[in-house]
PDB file of C-alpha atoms in Angstrom:
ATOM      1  CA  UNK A  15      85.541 138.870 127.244  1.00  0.00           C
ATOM      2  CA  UNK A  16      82.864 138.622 129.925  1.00  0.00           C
ATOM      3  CA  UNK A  17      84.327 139.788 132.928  1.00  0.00           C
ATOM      4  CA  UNK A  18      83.896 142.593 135.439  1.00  0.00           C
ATOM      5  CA  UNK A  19      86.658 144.664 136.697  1.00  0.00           C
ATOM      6  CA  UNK A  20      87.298 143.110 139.573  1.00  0.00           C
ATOM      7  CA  UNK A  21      87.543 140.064 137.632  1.00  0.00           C
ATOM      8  CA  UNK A  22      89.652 141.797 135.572  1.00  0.00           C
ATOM      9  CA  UNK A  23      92.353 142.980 138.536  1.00  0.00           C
ATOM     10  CA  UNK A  24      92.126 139.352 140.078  1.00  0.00           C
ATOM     11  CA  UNK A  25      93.334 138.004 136.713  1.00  0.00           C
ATOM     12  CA  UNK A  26      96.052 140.214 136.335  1.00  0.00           C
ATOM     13  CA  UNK A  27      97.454 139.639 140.007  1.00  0.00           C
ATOM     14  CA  UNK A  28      97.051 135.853 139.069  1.00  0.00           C
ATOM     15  CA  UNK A  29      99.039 136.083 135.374  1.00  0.00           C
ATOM     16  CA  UNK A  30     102.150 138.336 137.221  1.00  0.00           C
ATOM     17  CA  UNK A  31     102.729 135.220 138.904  1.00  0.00           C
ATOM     18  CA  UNK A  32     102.910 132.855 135.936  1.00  0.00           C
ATOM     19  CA  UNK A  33     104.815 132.339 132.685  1.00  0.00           C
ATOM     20  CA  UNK A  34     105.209 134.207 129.007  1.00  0.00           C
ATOM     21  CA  UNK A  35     101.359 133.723 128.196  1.00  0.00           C
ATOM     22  CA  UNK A  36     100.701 134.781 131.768  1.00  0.00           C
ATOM     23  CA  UNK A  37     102.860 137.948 131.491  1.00  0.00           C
ATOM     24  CA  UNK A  38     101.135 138.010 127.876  1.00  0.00           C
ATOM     25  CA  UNK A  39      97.310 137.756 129.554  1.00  0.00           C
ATOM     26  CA  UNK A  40      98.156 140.395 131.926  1.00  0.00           C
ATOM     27  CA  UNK A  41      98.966 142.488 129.292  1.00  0.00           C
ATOM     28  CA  UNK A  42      95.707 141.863 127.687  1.00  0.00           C
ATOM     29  CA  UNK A  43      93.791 142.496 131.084  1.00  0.00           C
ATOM     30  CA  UNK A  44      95.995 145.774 131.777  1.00  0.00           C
ATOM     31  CA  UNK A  45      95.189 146.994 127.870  1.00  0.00           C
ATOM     32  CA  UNK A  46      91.394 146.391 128.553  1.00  0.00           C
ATOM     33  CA  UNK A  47      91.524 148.424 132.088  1.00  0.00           C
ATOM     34  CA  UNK A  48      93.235 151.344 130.318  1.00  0.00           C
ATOM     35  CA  UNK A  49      91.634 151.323 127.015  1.00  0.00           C
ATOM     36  CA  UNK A  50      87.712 151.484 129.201  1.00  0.00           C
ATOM     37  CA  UNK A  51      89.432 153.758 132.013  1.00  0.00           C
ATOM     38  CA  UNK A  52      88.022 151.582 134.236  1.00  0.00           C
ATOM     39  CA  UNK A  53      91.404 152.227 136.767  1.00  0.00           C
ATOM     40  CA  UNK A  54      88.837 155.491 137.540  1.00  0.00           C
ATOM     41  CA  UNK A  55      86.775 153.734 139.324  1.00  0.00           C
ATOM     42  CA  UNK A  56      89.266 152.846 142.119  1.00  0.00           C
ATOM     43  CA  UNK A  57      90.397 156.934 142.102  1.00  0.00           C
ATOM     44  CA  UNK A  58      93.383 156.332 139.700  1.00  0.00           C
ATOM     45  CA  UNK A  59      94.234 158.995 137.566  1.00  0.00           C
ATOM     46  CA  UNK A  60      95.586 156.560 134.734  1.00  0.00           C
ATOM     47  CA  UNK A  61      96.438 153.058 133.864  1.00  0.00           C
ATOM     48  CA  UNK A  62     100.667 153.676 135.245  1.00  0.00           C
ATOM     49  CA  UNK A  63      98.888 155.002 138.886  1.00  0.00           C
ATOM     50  CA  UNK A  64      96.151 151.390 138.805  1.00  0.00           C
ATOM     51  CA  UNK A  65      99.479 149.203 138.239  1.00  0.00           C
ATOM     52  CA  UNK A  66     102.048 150.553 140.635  1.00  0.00           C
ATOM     53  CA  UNK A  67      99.093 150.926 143.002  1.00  0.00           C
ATOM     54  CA  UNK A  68      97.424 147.607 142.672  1.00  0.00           C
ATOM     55  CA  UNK A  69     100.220 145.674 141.767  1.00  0.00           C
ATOM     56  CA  UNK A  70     103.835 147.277 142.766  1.00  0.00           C
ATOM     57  CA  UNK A  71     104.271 147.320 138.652  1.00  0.00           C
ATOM     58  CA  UNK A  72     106.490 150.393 137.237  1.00  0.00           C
ATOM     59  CA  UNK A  73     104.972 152.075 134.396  1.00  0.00           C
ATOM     60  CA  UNK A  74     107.747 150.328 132.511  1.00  0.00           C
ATOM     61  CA  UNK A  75     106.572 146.923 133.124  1.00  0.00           C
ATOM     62  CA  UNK A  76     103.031 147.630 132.391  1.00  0.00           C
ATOM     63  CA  UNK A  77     103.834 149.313 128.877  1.00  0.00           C
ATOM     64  CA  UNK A  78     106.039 146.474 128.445  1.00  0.00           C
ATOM     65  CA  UNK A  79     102.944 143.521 128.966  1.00  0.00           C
ATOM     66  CA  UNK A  80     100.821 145.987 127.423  1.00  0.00           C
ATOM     67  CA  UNK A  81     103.349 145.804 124.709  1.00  0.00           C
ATOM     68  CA  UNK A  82     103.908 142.310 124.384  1.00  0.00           C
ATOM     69  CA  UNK A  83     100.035 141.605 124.280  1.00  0.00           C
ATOM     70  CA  UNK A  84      99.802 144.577 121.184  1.00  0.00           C
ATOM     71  CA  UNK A  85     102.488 143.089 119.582  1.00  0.00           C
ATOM     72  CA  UNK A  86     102.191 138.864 119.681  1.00  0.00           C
ATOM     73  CA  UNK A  87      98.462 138.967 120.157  1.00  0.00           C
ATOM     74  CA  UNK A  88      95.979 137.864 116.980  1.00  0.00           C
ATOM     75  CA  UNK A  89      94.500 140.915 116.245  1.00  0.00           C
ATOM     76  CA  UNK A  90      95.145 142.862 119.539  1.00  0.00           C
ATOM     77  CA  UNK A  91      93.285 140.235 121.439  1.00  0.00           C
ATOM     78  CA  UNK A  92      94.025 137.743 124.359  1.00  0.00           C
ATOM     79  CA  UNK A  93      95.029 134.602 122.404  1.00  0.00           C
ATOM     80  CA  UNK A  94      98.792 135.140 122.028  1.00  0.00           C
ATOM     81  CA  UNK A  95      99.851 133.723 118.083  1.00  0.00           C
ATOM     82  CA  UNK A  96     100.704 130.129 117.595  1.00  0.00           C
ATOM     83  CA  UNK A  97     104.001 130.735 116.974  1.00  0.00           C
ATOM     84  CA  UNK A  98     104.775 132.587 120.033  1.00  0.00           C
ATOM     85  CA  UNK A  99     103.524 129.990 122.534  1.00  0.00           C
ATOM     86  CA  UNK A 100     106.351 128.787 124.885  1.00  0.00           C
ATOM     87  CA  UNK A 101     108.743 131.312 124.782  1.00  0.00           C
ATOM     88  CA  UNK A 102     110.217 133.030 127.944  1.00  0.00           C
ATOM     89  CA  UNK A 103     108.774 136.755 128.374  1.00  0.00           C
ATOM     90  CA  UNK A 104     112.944 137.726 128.039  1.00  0.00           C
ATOM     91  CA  UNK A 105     112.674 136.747 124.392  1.00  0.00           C
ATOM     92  CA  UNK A 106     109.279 138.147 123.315  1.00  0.00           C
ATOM     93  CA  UNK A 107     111.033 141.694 125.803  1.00  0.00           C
ATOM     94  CA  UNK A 108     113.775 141.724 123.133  1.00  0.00           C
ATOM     95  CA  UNK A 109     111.879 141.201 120.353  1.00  0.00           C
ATOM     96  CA  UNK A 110     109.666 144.010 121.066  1.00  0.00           C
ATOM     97  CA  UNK A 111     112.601 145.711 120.113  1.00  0.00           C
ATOM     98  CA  UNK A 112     112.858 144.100 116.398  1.00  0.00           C
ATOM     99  CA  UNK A 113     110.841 145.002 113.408  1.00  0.00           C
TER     100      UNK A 113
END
């Protein structure tokens, strides 16, 4: 993905505002932030600090995108699997839960 950080927090504020693959892209953007500590460079201590202080998220909601991204993602990336596409975020929440 070819995008700076600032890029990077734009897109996520943009996806919290949208639907399942939205909530599912912001997940991908928040992983990439966390997993390059690039929340640092804006004096965060960690990736639960960068979202409640950029975006009002708990660190429950962000593990939770993070989550859903990890989990519906093709190989931990940002395309979300086929077979995913066009649920509700509620749904893919509770299947988090499921093996």
């Amino acid at each position: 993905m070819d995008m700076d950080y600032q890029g990077m927090k734009e897109g996520i504020r943009r996806r919290l505002e949208g639907a399942a693959e939205d909530f599912f892209m912001a997940g991908y953007l928040l992983r990439q932030v966390s997993e390059n500590a690039l929340f640092a460079e804006d004096g965060y201590k960690n990736i639960w600090e960068f979202a409640k202080g950029e975006y009002g998220l708990s660190a429950s909601s962000a593990s939770r995108f993070m989550a859903i991204n990890a989990r519906f993602s093709i190989d931990g990336g940002e395309h979300m699997a086929e077979k995913y596409i066009g649920m509700g975020v509620s749904k893919l929440r509770e299947m988090l839960g499921l093996p």
